[in-house]
CSV table of C-alpha atoms (C1' of nucleotides) in Angstrom, one decimal:
chain,number,residue,atom,x,y,z
A,26,MET,CA,0.0,0.1,0.0
A,27,VAL,CA,1.3,3.4,-0.9
A,28,GLN,CA,0.0,5.3,2.2
A,29,ALA,CA,1.5,4.0,5.4
A,30,ALA,CA,-1.1,3.3,8.1
A,31,ILE,CA,-2.5,6.7,9.0
A,32,GLN,CA,-2.6,6.7,12.7
A,33,SER,CA,-5.8,8.6,13.7
A,34,GLN,CA,-5.8,11.2,16.2
A,35,THR,CA,-9.3,10.5,17.4
A,36,ARG,CA,-11.8,7.7,17.3
A,37,ALA,CA,-14.0,9.6,14.7
A,38,ASP,CA,-10.9,9.9,12.4
A,39,GLU,CA,-10.3,6.2,12.9
A,40,ALA,CA,-13.9,5.4,11.9
A,41,PHE,CA,-13.7,7.8,9.0
A,42,ASN,CA,-10.5,6.2,7.6
A,43,CYS,CA,-11.9,2.6,8.1
A,44,LEU,CA,-15.1,3.3,6.4
A,45,GLN,CA,-13.5,5.1,3.5
A,46,THR,CA,-11.0,2.4,2.7
A,47,ALA,CA,-13.7,-0.2,3.3
A,48,ILE,CA,-15.8,1.5,0.7
A,49,VAL,CA,-12.9,2.1,-1.8
A,50,THR,CA,-11.6,-1.4,-1.6
A,51,GLY,CA,-15.1,-2.8,-2.0
A,52,ASP,CA,-15.3,-4.5,1.5
A,53,LEU,CA,-18.5,-2.5,1.4
A,54,GLY,CA,-20.1,-2.8,-2.0
A,55,PRO,CA,-22.0,-0.1,-3.8
A,56,GLY,CA,-25.7,0.0,-2.7
A,57,GLU,CA,-25.0,-2.1,0.3
A,58,LYS,CA,-27.1,-1.1,3.4
A,59,ILE,CA,-25.2,-0.9,6.5
A,60,GLY,CA,-26.4,-0.8,10.1
A,61,GLU,CA,-24.8,1.3,12.7
A,62,VAL,CA,-24.5,-1.3,15.3
A,63,GLU,CA,-23.0,-3.8,12.9
A,64,LEU,CA,-20.3,-1.2,11.9
A,65,CYS,CA,-19.5,-0.5,15.6
A,66,SER,CA,-18.7,-4.1,16.4
A,67,ARG,CA,-16.9,-4.4,13.1
A,68,PHE,CA,-14.5,-1.6,13.7
A,69,ASN,CA,-14.6,-1.6,17.6
A,70,LEU,CA,-16.0,1.8,18.3
A,71,THR,CA,-19.2,3.3,19.6
A,72,ARG,CA,-21.9,5.0,17.9
A,73,GLY,CA,-21.0,8.6,18.7
A,74,PRO,CA,-17.7,8.8,16.7
A,75,LEU,CA,-19.2,6.6,14.2
A,76,ARG,CA,-22.1,8.9,13.5
A,77,GLU,CA,-19.6,11.8,13.2
A,78,ALA,CA,-17.7,9.8,10.5
A,79,LEU,CA,-21.0,9.0,8.7
A,80,GLY,CA,-21.7,12.7,8.5
A,81,ARG,CA,-18.3,13.4,7.0
A,82,LEU,CA,-18.7,10.5,4.5
A,83,GLU,CA,-22.2,11.7,3.6
A,84,SER,CA,-21.0,15.1,3.0
A,85,ARG,CA,-18.4,13.7,0.6
A,86,GLY,CA,-20.9,11.7,-1.3
A,87,LEU,CA,-19.5,8.3,-0.6
A,88,LEU,CA,-22.7,7.3,1.1
A,89,VAL,CA,-26.3,8.3,1.3
A,90,ARG,CA,-28.5,8.7,4.4
A,91,ARG,CA,-32.2,8.6,4.8
A,92,PRO,CA,-33.5,9.9,8.1
A,93,HIS,CA,-34.5,7.0,10.4
A,94,ALA,CA,-34.0,4.5,7.6
A,95,GLY,CA,-30.3,3.8,7.6
A,96,VAL,CA,-27.1,4.3,5.6
A,97,LYS,CA,-26.2,2.9,2.1
A,98,VAL,CA,-23.1,3.1,0.2
A,99,VAL,CA,-23.6,5.2,-2.8
A,100,SER,CA,-24.0,3.3,-6.1
A,101,VAL,CA,-22.7,5.2,-9.2
A,102,SER,CA,-24.3,4.3,-12.3
A,103,ALA,CA,-22.4,3.9,-15.6
A,104,THR,CA,-23.5,7.4,-16.9
A,105,GLU,CA,-22.6,8.9,-13.6
A,106,LEU,CA,-19.1,7.3,-13.8
A,107,LEU,CA,-18.6,8.8,-17.3
A,108,GLU,CA,-19.8,12.1,-16.0
A,109,LEU,CA,-17.2,11.9,-13.3
A,110,TYR,CA,-14.6,11.7,-16.0
A,111,ARG,CA,-15.9,14.8,-17.7
A,112,ILE,CA,-15.4,16.7,-14.4
A,113,ARG,CA,-11.9,15.3,-14.0
A,114,GLU,CA,-11.0,16.3,-17.5
A,115,VAL,CA,-11.6,20.0,-16.8
A,116,MET,CA,-10.2,20.0,-13.3
A,117,GLU,CA,-7.1,18.0,-13.9
A,118,GLY,CA,-6.5,20.1,-17.0
A,119,LEU,CA,-6.4,23.1,-14.7
A,120,ALA,CA,-4.1,21.2,-12.4
A,121,ALA,CA,-1.7,20.3,-15.0
A,122,ARG,CA,-1.6,23.9,-16.2
A,123,GLN,CA,-0.9,25.3,-12.8
A,124,ALA,CA,1.6,22.5,-12.1
A,125,ALA,CA,3.5,23.5,-15.1
A,126,GLU,CA,3.7,27.0,-13.8
A,127,ARG,CA,4.4,26.2,-10.2
A,128,MET,CA,6.0,22.9,-9.5
A,129,THR,CA,9.6,23.0,-8.3
A,130,ASP,CA,12.4,21.4,-10.3
A,131,GLU,CA,12.7,18.8,-7.6
A,132,GLU,CA,9.0,17.8,-7.8
A,133,ILE,CA,9.4,17.4,-11.6
A,134,ARG,CA,12.4,15.1,-11.1
A,135,ASP,CA,10.4,13.0,-8.7
A,136,LEU,CA,7.6,12.9,-11.1
A,137,ARG,CA,9.9,11.6,-13.7
A,138,ASP,CA,11.3,9.1,-11.3
A,139,THR,CA,7.8,7.8,-10.5
A,140,LEU,CA,7.1,7.3,-14.2
A,141,ASN,CA,10.4,5.2,-14.6
A,142,SER,CA,9.4,3.0,-11.7
A,143,HIS,CA,5.9,2.6,-13.3
A,144,GLU,CA,7.6,1.5,-16.5
A,145,LYS,CA,9.5,-1.2,-14.7
A,146,MET,CA,6.4,-2.4,-12.9
A,147,ILE,CA,4.6,-2.7,-16.2
A,148,GLU,CA,7.4,-4.7,-17.9
A,149,GLU,CA,8.1,-6.9,-14.9
A,150,ALA,CA,4.6,-7.7,-13.7
A,151,GLN,CA,2.7,-7.6,-16.9
A,152,GLY,CA,-0.9,-7.7,-16.2
A,153,GLN,CA,-0.7,-6.8,-12.5
A,154,ALA,CA,-3.6,-4.2,-13.0
A,155,TYR,CA,-3.5,-3.4,-9.2
A,156,TYR,CA,-0.1,-1.7,-9.3
A,157,GLN,CA,-1.0,0.0,-12.7
A,158,ALA,CA,-4.0,1.5,-11.1
A,159,GLU,CA,-2.2,2.6,-8.0
A,160,GLY,CA,0.6,4.0,-10.1
A,161,ASP,CA,-1.9,6.1,-12.2
A,162,TYR,CA,-3.4,7.3,-9.0
A,163,ASP,CA,0.1,8.3,-7.9
A,164,PHE,CA,0.9,10.3,-10.9
A,165,HIS,CA,-2.4,12.3,-10.8
A,166,HIS,CA,-2.1,12.8,-7.2
A,167,ARG,CA,1.4,14.4,-7.6
A,168,ILE,CA,0.1,16.8,-10.2
A,169,ALA,CA,-2.9,17.7,-8.2
A,170,THR,CA,-0.6,18.6,-5.3
A,171,GLY,CA,1.9,20.2,-7.5
A,172,SER,CA,-0.8,22.8,-8.8
A,173,ARG,CA,-0.4,24.6,-5.5
A,174,ASN,CA,-4.1,25.3,-5.6
A,175,THR,CA,-5.3,24.2,-2.2
A,176,LYS,CA,-8.9,23.9,-2.9
A,177,LEU,CA,-8.4,22.2,-6.2
A,178,ALA,CA,-6.2,19.6,-4.7
A,179,GLN,CA,-8.6,19.1,-1.9
A,180,MET,CA,-11.6,18.5,-4.4
A,181,LEU,CA,-9.5,16.1,-6.5
A,182,LEU,CA,-8.0,14.2,-3.7
A,183,GLY,CA,-10.8,14.3,-1.3
A,184,ASP,CA,-13.8,14.0,-3.5
A,185,LEU,CA,-13.2,12.6,-7.0
A,186,TYR,CA,-10.3,10.3,-6.7
A,187,TYR,CA,-12.0,8.1,-3.9
A,188,MET,CA,-15.0,7.8,-6.1
A,189,VAL,CA,-13.0,6.8,-9.1
A,190,ARG,CA,-10.8,4.5,-7.1
A,191,MET,CA,-13.9,2.8,-5.7
A,192,TYR,CA,-14.4,1.4,-9.3
A,193,ARG,CA,-10.8,1.1,-10.2
A,194,TYR,CA,-10.4,-1.7,-7.6
A,195,ARG,CA,-13.3,-3.6,-9.3
A,196,LEU,CA,-12.7,-2.7,-12.9
A,197,SER,CA,-9.0,-1.8,-13.1
A,198,THR,CA,-10.0,1.1,-15.3
A,199,SER,CA,-6.7,1.7,-17.0
A,200,ALA,CA,-6.0,-2.0,-17.8
A,201,GLY,CA,-5.7,-2.7,-21.4
A,202,ARG,CA,-3.7,0.4,-22.2
A,203,PRO,CA,-0.9,0.6,-19.7
A,204,HIS,CA,1.7,1.4,-22.3
A,205,LEU,CA,-0.5,4.0,-24.0
A,206,ALA,CA,-1.3,5.7,-20.6
A,207,LEU,CA,2.4,5.7,-19.7
A,208,GLY,CA,3.4,7.5,-23.0
A,209,GLU,CA,0.6,10.1,-22.3
A,210,HIS,CA,2.0,10.6,-18.8
A,211,ARG,CA,5.4,11.1,-20.3
A,212,ARG,CA,4.3,13.8,-22.6
A,213,ILE,CA,2.5,15.5,-19.9
A,214,VAL,CA,5.6,15.6,-17.7
A,215,GLU,CA,7.7,16.9,-20.6
A,216,ALA,CA,5.2,19.7,-21.1
A,217,ILE,CA,5.3,20.6,-17.4
A,218,ALA,CA,9.1,20.4,-17.5
A,219,HIS,CA,9.1,23.0,-20.3
A,220,ARG,CA,6.8,25.1,-18.3
A,221,ASP,CA,4.3,24.9,-21.1
A,222,GLY,CA,1.1,25.3,-19.0
A,223,GLU,CA,-1.1,25.5,-22.1
A,224,LEU,CA,0.2,22.2,-23.6
A,225,ALA,CA,0.2,20.4,-20.2
A,226,GLU,CA,-3.6,21.3,-20.0
A,227,PHE,CA,-4.4,20.2,-23.5
A,228,LEU,CA,-2.5,16.9,-23.0
A,229,MET,CA,-4.1,16.1,-19.6
A,230,LYS,CA,-7.5,16.7,-21.0
A,231,ARG,CA,-6.9,14.4,-23.9
A,232,HIS,CA,-5.4,11.8,-21.5
A,233,ILE,CA,-8.4,11.7,-19.5
A,234,ASN,CA,-10.7,11.8,-22.3
A,235,ALA,CA,-9.2,8.7,-23.8
A,236,ALA,CA,-9.5,6.9,-20.5
A,237,ARG,CA,-13.2,8.0,-20.5
A,238,ARG,CA,-13.7,6.7,-24.1
A,239,ASN,CA,-12.0,3.4,-23.1
A,240,ILE,CA,-14.5,2.9,-20.3
A,241,GLU,CA,-17.4,3.8,-22.6
A,242,LYS,CA,-16.3,1.4,-25.1
A,243,LYS,CA,-15.9,-1.4,-22.6
A,244,ILE,CA,-19.3,-0.7,-21.3
A,245,GLU,CA,-20.9,-0.8,-24.7
A,246,GLU,CA,-19.1,-4.1,-25.4
A,247,GLY,CA,-20.6,-5.4,-22.2
A,248,VAL,CA,-17.2,-6.2,-20.7
A,249,LEU,CA,-18.0,-3.8,-17.9
A,250,THR,CA,-21.2,-4.1,-15.9
A,251,ILE,CA,-21.9,-1.6,-13.3
B,15,MET,CA,-34.4,35.2,0.7
B,16,VAL,CA,-34.6,32.8,-2.3
B,17,GLN,CA,-34.6,29.5,-0.6
B,18,ALA,CA,-37.6,29.3,1.7
B,19,ALA,CA,-36.8,28.0,5.3
B,20,ILE,CA,-35.4,24.5,4.8
B,21,GLN,CA,-37.2,22.6,7.5
B,22,SER,CA,-34.7,20.1,8.8
B,23,GLN,CA,-35.6,16.5,9.2
B,24,THR,CA,-33.2,16.0,12.1
B,25,ARG,CA,-31.5,18.1,14.8
B,26,ALA,CA,-28.2,17.5,13.1
B,27,ASP,CA,-29.5,18.8,9.7
B,28,GLU,CA,-30.8,21.8,11.6
B,29,ALA,CA,-27.4,22.4,13.3
B,30,PHE,CA,-25.7,22.0,9.9
B,31,ASN,CA,-28.1,24.6,8.2
B,32,CYS,CA,-27.8,27.1,11.1
B,33,LEU,CA,-24.0,26.9,11.1
B,34,GLN,CA,-23.6,27.2,7.3
B,35,THR,CA,-25.9,30.2,7.0
B,36,ALA,CA,-24.1,31.8,10.0
B,37,ILE,CA,-20.8,31.3,8.3
B,38,VAL,CA,-22.0,32.5,4.9
B,39,THR,CA,-23.6,35.5,6.2
B,40,GLY,CA,-20.8,36.4,8.3
B,41,ASP,CA,-22.4,36.0,11.8
B,42,LEU,CA,-19.4,33.7,12.3
B,43,GLY,CA,-16.4,35.6,10.9
B,44,PRO,CA,-13.5,33.9,9.2
B,45,GLY,CA,-10.8,32.8,11.5
B,46,GLU,CA,-13.2,33.1,14.5
B,47,LYS,CA,-12.8,30.5,17.1
B,48,ILE,CA,-16.0,28.9,18.4
B,49,GLY,CA,-16.6,26.7,21.4
B,50,GLU,CA,-19.1,23.8,21.2
B,51,VAL,CA,-21.1,24.7,24.3
B,52,GLU,CA,-21.5,28.3,23.2
B,53,LEU,CA,-22.9,27.0,19.8
B,54,CYS,CA,-25.3,24.7,21.6
B,55,SER,CA,-26.9,27.3,23.8
B,56,ARG,CA,-26.9,29.7,20.7
B,57,PHE,CA,-28.9,27.2,18.5
B,58,ASN,CA,-30.7,25.3,21.2
B,59,LEU,CA,-29.3,21.8,20.7
B,60,THR,CA,-27.1,19.4,22.3
B,61,ARG,CA,-23.5,18.3,21.5
B,62,GLY,CA,-24.3,15.2,19.7
B,63,PRO,CA,-25.9,16.5,16.6
B,64,LEU,CA,-23.8,19.5,16.7
B,65,ARG,CA,-20.6,17.4,16.5
B,66,GLU,CA,-22.0,15.6,13.5
B,67,ALA,CA,-22.8,18.9,11.8
B,68,LEU,CA,-19.2,20.0,12.6
B,69,GLY,CA,-17.8,17.0,10.9
B,70,ARG,CA,-19.9,17.7,7.7
B,71,LEU,CA,-18.7,21.3,7.7
B,72,GLU,CA,-15.2,20.4,8.2
B,73,SER,CA,-15.4,17.9,5.3
B,74,ARG,CA,-16.8,20.7,3.2
B,75,GLY,CA,-14.0,23.0,4.1
B,76,LEU,CA,-15.9,25.8,5.7
B,77,LEU,CA,-14.2,25.2,9.0
B,78,VAL,CA,-11.0,23.7,10.5
B,79,ARG,CA,-10.6,21.5,13.5
B,80,ARG,CA,-7.8,20.6,15.7
B,81,PRO,CA,-8.2,17.7,17.9
B,82,HIS,CA,-8.8,18.8,21.5
B,83,ALA,CA,-8.2,22.4,20.7
B,84,GLY,CA,-11.5,23.7,19.1
B,85,VAL,CA,-13.1,24.7,15.9
B,86,LYS,CA,-12.3,27.7,13.8
B,87,VAL,CA,-14.1,29.2,10.8
B,88,VAL,CA,-11.8,28.8,7.8
B,89,SER,CA,-10.2,32.1,6.5
B,90,VAL,CA,-9.5,32.3,2.9
B,91,SER,CA,-6.7,34.4,1.9
B,92,ALA,CA,-6.8,36.7,-1.2
B,93,THR,CA,-4.8,34.3,-3.3
B,94,GLU,CA,-6.9,31.4,-2.4
B,95,LEU,CA,-10.1,33.3,-3.3
B,96,LEU,CA,-8.6,34.0,-6.7
B,97,GLU,CA,-7.6,30.3,-7.0
B,98,LEU,CA,-11.4,29.6,-6.3
B,99,TYR,CA,-12.3,31.5,-9.3
B,100,ARG,CA,-9.9,29.6,-11.4
B,101,ILE,CA,-11.7,26.5,-10.4
B,102,ARG,CA,-15.0,28.0,-11.1
B,103,GLU,CA,-13.9,28.9,-14.5
B,104,VAL,CA,-13.4,25.4,-15.7
B,105,MET,CA,-16.1,23.8,-13.8
B,106,GLU,CA,-18.8,26.3,-14.7
B,107,GLY,CA,-17.5,26.2,-18.3
B,108,LEU,CA,-18.4,22.6,-18.2
B,109,ALA,CA,-21.7,23.2,-16.6
B,110,ALA,CA,-22.6,25.7,-19.3
B,111,ARG,CA,-21.6,23.3,-22.0
B,112,GLN,CA,-23.7,20.5,-20.7
B,113,ALA,CA,-26.6,22.6,-19.8
B,114,ALA,CA,-26.7,23.8,-23.4
B,115,GLU,CA,-26.9,20.2,-24.4
B,116,ARG,CA,-29.4,19.0,-21.8
B,117,MET,CA,-31.6,21.8,-20.4
B,118,THR,CA,-35.3,21.5,-21.3
B,119,ASP,CA,-36.9,24.4,-23.3
B,120,GLU,CA,-38.9,25.2,-20.2
B,121,GLU,CA,-35.8,25.6,-18.0
B,122,ILE,CA,-34.3,27.9,-20.7
B,123,ARG,CA,-37.5,30.0,-20.6
B,124,ASP,CA,-37.3,30.2,-16.8
B,125,LEU,CA,-33.6,31.3,-17.1
B,126,ARG,CA,-34.6,34.1,-19.4
B,127,ASP,CA,-37.3,35.1,-17.0
B,128,THR,CA,-34.8,35.2,-14.2
B,129,LEU,CA,-32.7,37.5,-16.1
B,130,ASN,CA,-35.6,39.8,-17.0
B,131,SER,CA,-36.4,40.1,-13.3
B,132,HIS,CA,-32.7,40.8,-12.5
B,133,GLU,CA,-32.7,43.6,-15.1
B,134,LYS,CA,-35.7,45.2,-13.2
B,135,MET,CA,-34.0,44.9,-10.0
B,136,ILE,CA,-30.9,46.6,-11.2
B,137,GLU,CA,-32.9,49.5,-12.7
B,138,GLU,CA,-35.2,50.0,-9.7
B,139,ALA,CA,-32.8,49.5,-6.8
B,140,GLN,CA,-29.6,50.8,-8.2
B,141,GLY,CA,-26.8,50.0,-6.0
B,142,GLN,CA,-28.6,47.4,-4.0
B,143,ALA,CA,-25.5,45.1,-4.2
B,144,TYR,CA,-27.2,42.5,-2.1
B,145,TYR,CA,-29.9,41.5,-4.6
B,146,GLN,CA,-27.4,41.6,-7.5
B,147,ALA,CA,-25.2,39.0,-5.7
B,148,GLU,CA,-28.2,36.9,-4.9
B,149,GLY,CA,-29.4,37.2,-8.5
B,150,ASP,CA,-26.0,36.2,-9.8
B,151,TYR,CA,-26.0,33.2,-7.4
B,152,ASP,CA,-29.5,32.3,-8.8
B,153,PHE,CA,-28.3,32.3,-12.4
B,154,HIS,CA,-25.2,30.2,-11.8
B,155,HIS,CA,-27.3,27.9,-9.6
B,156,ARG,CA,-29.7,27.2,-12.4
B,157,ILE,CA,-27.0,26.4,-14.9
B,158,ALA,CA,-25.2,24.0,-12.5
B,159,THR,CA,-28.5,22.2,-12.0
B,160,GLY,CA,-29.3,22.3,-15.7
B,161,SER,CA,-26.0,20.4,-16.5
B,162,ARG,CA,-27.8,17.2,-15.4
B,163,ASN,CA,-24.4,16.3,-14.0
B,164,THR,CA,-25.1,15.3,-10.5
B,165,LYS,CA,-21.6,15.3,-9.2
B,166,LEU,CA,-20.7,18.5,-10.8
B,167,ALA,CA,-23.8,20.3,-9.4
B,168,GLN,CA,-23.1,18.9,-6.0
B,169,MET,CA,-19.6,20.2,-6.0
B,170,LEU,CA,-20.6,23.5,-7.3
B,171,LEU,CA,-23.6,24.1,-5.1
B,172,GLY,CA,-22.2,22.2,-2.0
B,173,ASP,CA,-18.6,23.3,-2.0
B,174,LEU,CA,-17.6,26.3,-4.1
B,175,TYR,CA,-20.7,28.6,-3.9
B,176,TYR,CA,-20.7,28.7,-0.3
B,177,MET,CA,-17.1,29.6,0.0
B,178,VAL,CA,-17.7,32.3,-2.6
B,179,ARG,CA,-20.9,33.6,-1.1
B,180,MET,CA,-19.1,33.8,2.2
B,181,TYR,CA,-17.1,36.7,0.7
B,182,ARG,CA,-19.9,38.0,-1.5
B,183,TYR,CA,-21.8,39.1,1.6
B,184,ARG,CA,-18.9,41.1,2.9
B,185,LEU,CA,-17.5,42.4,-0.5
B,186,SER,CA,-20.4,42.4,-2.8
B,187,THR,CA,-18.2,41.0,-5.4
B,188,SER,CA,-20.0,41.7,-8.6
B,189,ALA,CA,-20.8,45.3,-7.6
B,190,GLY,CA,-19.5,47.8,-9.9
B,191,ARG,CA,-20.3,45.9,-13.0
B,192,PRO,CA,-24.0,44.8,-12.8
B,193,HIS,CA,-24.8,45.8,-16.3
B,194,LEU,CA,-21.8,44.2,-17.8
B,195,ALA,CA,-22.5,41.0,-16.0
B,196,LEU,CA,-26.1,41.1,-17.0
B,197,GLY,CA,-25.1,41.4,-20.6
B,198,GLU,CA,-22.7,38.4,-20.3
B,199,HIS,CA,-25.4,36.4,-18.7
B,200,ARG,CA,-27.7,37.1,-21.7
B,201,ARG,CA,-25.2,36.0,-24.1
B,202,ILE,CA,-24.6,32.8,-22.3
B,203,VAL,CA,-28.3,32.1,-22.2
B,204,GLU,CA,-28.6,32.8,-25.9
B,205,ALA,CA,-25.8,30.3,-26.6
B,206,ILE,CA,-27.6,27.8,-24.5
B,207,ALA,CA,-30.8,28.6,-26.3
B,208,HIS,CA,-29.1,27.8,-29.6
B,209,ARG,CA,-27.8,24.5,-28.2
B,210,ASP,CA,-24.3,25.8,-28.8
B,211,GLY,CA,-22.4,24.1,-26.0
B,212,GLU,CA,-19.0,25.1,-27.2
B,213,LEU,CA,-19.8,28.8,-27.3
B,214,ALA,CA,-21.6,28.6,-23.9
B,215,GLU,CA,-18.6,27.1,-22.4
B,216,PHE,CA,-16.4,29.8,-23.9
B,217,LEU,CA,-18.6,32.7,-22.8
B,218,MET,CA,-18.9,31.3,-19.2
B,219,LYS,CA,-15.2,30.9,-18.8
B,220,ARG,CA,-14.8,34.5,-20.0
B,221,HIS,CA,-17.5,35.8,-17.7
B,222,ILE,CA,-15.9,34.2,-14.6
B,223,ASN,CA,-12.4,35.2,-15.7
B,224,ALA,CA,-13.7,38.8,-15.9
B,225,ALA,CA,-15.1,38.6,-12.4
B,226,ARG,CA,-11.8,37.3,-11.2
B,227,ARG,CA,-9.8,40.1,-12.7
B,228,ASN,CA,-12.3,42.5,-11.2
B,229,ILE,CA,-11.6,41.3,-7.7
B,230,GLU,CA,-7.9,41.2,-8.5
B,231,LYS,CA,-8.0,44.8,-9.5
B,232,LYS,CA,-9.9,45.9,-6.6
B,233,ILE,CA,-7.5,44.0,-4.2
B,234,GLU,CA,-4.4,45.7,-6.0
B,235,GLU,CA,-6.2,49.1,-5.5
B,236,GLY,CA,-6.5,48.3,-1.8
B,237,VAL,CA,-10.3,48.7,-2.1
B,238,LEU,CA,-10.9,45.1,-0.9
B,239,THR,CA,-8.9,43.9,2.1
B,240,ILE,CA,-9.2,40.4,3.0
C,16,DA,C1',14.1,39.7,33.2
C,17,DG,C1',13.1,35.7,30.4
C,18,DC,C1',12.2,31.0,30.2
C,19,DG,C1',10.7,26.4,31.5
C,20,DT,C1',7.5,23.8,34.5
C,21,DG,C1',3.4,22.4,36.7
C,22,DA,C1',-1.2,22.7,38.8
C,23,DG,C1',-5.8,24.1,37.8
C,24,DG,C1',-9.7,25.0,34.9
C,25,DA,C1',-11.9,24.7,30.8
C,26,DT,C1',-13.0,22.4,26.6
C,27,DT,C1',-13.2,18.4,23.7
C,28,DG,C1',-13.9,13.4,23.0
C,29,DT,C1',-16.3,9.3,24.3
C,30,DC,C1',-19.8,6.5,26.2
C,31,DA,C1',-24.2,4.1,27.4
C,32,DA,C1',-29.0,4.7,28.2
C,33,DC,C1',-33.5,6.9,26.6
C,34,DA,C1',-36.9,8.5,22.9
C,35,DA,C1',-38.7,8.7,18.3
C,36,DT,C1',-39.3,6.9,13.9
C,37,DT,C1',-39.5,3.5,10.4
C,38,DC,C1',-39.6,-1.2,8.6
C,39,DT,C1',-41.6,-5.9,8.9
C,40,DG,C1',-44.9,-9.6,9.3
C,41,DC,C1',-49.5,-10.9,10.4
C,42,DG,C1',-54.3,-10.7,10.1
C,43,DA,C1',-58.6,-8.9,8.3
C,44,DC,C1',-61.1,-7.0,4.6
C,45,DT,C1',-62.5,-6.3,-0.5
D,16,DA,C1',-55.9,-13.8,-4.2
D,17,DG,C1',-54.4,-9.2,-3.4
D,18,DT,C1',-54.4,-5.0,-0.6
D,19,DC,C1',-54.8,-2.1,3.3
D,20,DG,C1',-54.1,-1.5,8.2
D,21,DC,C1',-52.0,-2.2,12.7
D,22,DA,C1',-48.9,-3.8,16.3
D,23,DG,C1',-44.4,-5.2,17.6
D,24,DA,C1',-39.6,-5.1,16.8
D,25,DA,C1',-35.6,-3.3,15.3
D,26,DT,C1',-33.0,0.7,14.1
D,27,DT,C1',-31.9,5.5,14.2
D,28,DG,C1',-31.8,10.0,16.6
D,29,DT,C1',-30.8,12.5,21.0
D,30,DT,C1',-29.5,13.2,25.6
D,31,DG,C1',-26.6,14.0,29.6
D,32,DA,C1',-22.8,12.3,32.3
D,33,DC,C1',-17.9,10.8,32.4
D,34,DA,C1',-12.9,10.6,30.7
D,35,DA,C1',-9.0,12.5,28.3
D,36,DT,C1',-6.6,16.2,26.5
D,37,DC,C1',-5.0,21.0,25.9
D,38,DC,C1',-4.7,26.0,27.3
D,39,DT,C1',-3.8,29.3,30.9
D,40,DC,C1',-1.6,31.5,34.5
D,41,DA,C1',1.3,31.5,38.3
D,42,DC,C1',5.5,30.2,40.4
D,43,DG,C1',10.3,29.0,40.6
D,44,DC,C1',14.6,28.8,38.3
D,45,DT,C1',18.6,30.3,35.3
DNA sequence: AGCGTGAGGATTGTCAACAATTCTGCGACT
DNA sequence: AGTCGCAGAATTGTTGACAATCCTCACGCT
């Protein structure tokens, strides 16, 4: 796992992290109804902190709550997943542009290193979709942070990526085009290194657009059922 | 007020709404530290539901929380406010494009009516910045909803607008250029009516860009202090 | 005089019991 | 046979008390 165990400062944080990863990894499937007491015994905490965590997750759109009726994990339809990619297109395009203007040379060097290690992973462990997906996440994560746009990074990292990852684990989205994606990533990094924000935005938008069309195609072919 | 009193289903919802409006209207100023017990007596509720509401608001970025140390209303710096407008530019551009593709004829008619009533307001109550700001909010609200992109609307209405409105109340952002803004709004609506998504996106981006530069100028002039 | 230290107070985090609402299953009626 | 209504049960929402942590202020030390 990329992120080392985040030790939570408080029980509510712990509940929040547990639930979030449970949802993202698919331990709690989309549409699944979950009772509060069940969750408490499962994660060893009481209902107070749990309810606070549920509030946060609801606000982030990872689960839906109906008063007195219970909590369900959100289930995203195929069209909604595609709409999510439309949003990513414009937001990550902006992130790439601002990253090109603001990333430090060191960050760019790290970004290149990241891509090199991704390449090795793809060669060595061909078909290991899991690492590919995580690597892809890592790349986009770095650019979002590099934009130096606090709110933009917050929205991408806190809202969108979790929803997308929730399906990546199941579908391994970028599978089938790892080499293509890597090449696209490389071109984006070069644009950033040349401090060409406009080009970086264009390439990033095209990259995500391609990913969206790839999913769209698979859905039409019936390979992906959501 | 545009939105009639939202009757809350639960105490936590009530707390959430109370706090949100208190922050947006400025009853709770940016950076202000607030104690839980004080809020309880102020809004007549107990700490359980309140803490749930605090969790939601924290997750939305309207307030920051340090464990065991208390809650503060978020304070957005000038540069962060301008960054917010960069995000709005791309997201509302997308919303306008999708609205042009998907709004019903009736919704477009309503949108035109809205603009007409705004025009009357501007003529009659010249300088009433409050109505202008609310009218502007109303316009953008309708387009976000009209995009039929659930997550996009959720992010715009739930995240960005509240942060922007928080400063509108204080600064009456669009003041000084009401007629200009109205003209820009009209052109956007016409593009939507012609189902020209590309043009609608372009015009919306330019509209928000102009608003951003307007704020930028005022900050440079020292008229706006944040 | 300035700085580190410690006790006290205040505030936040957590818990377990109570109240209110909704869901479920059974029975009667159409 | 299907549908409406009702009562019980289960689940959620709320409350107030208890425990843990942090901030403040005074005191002593360097």
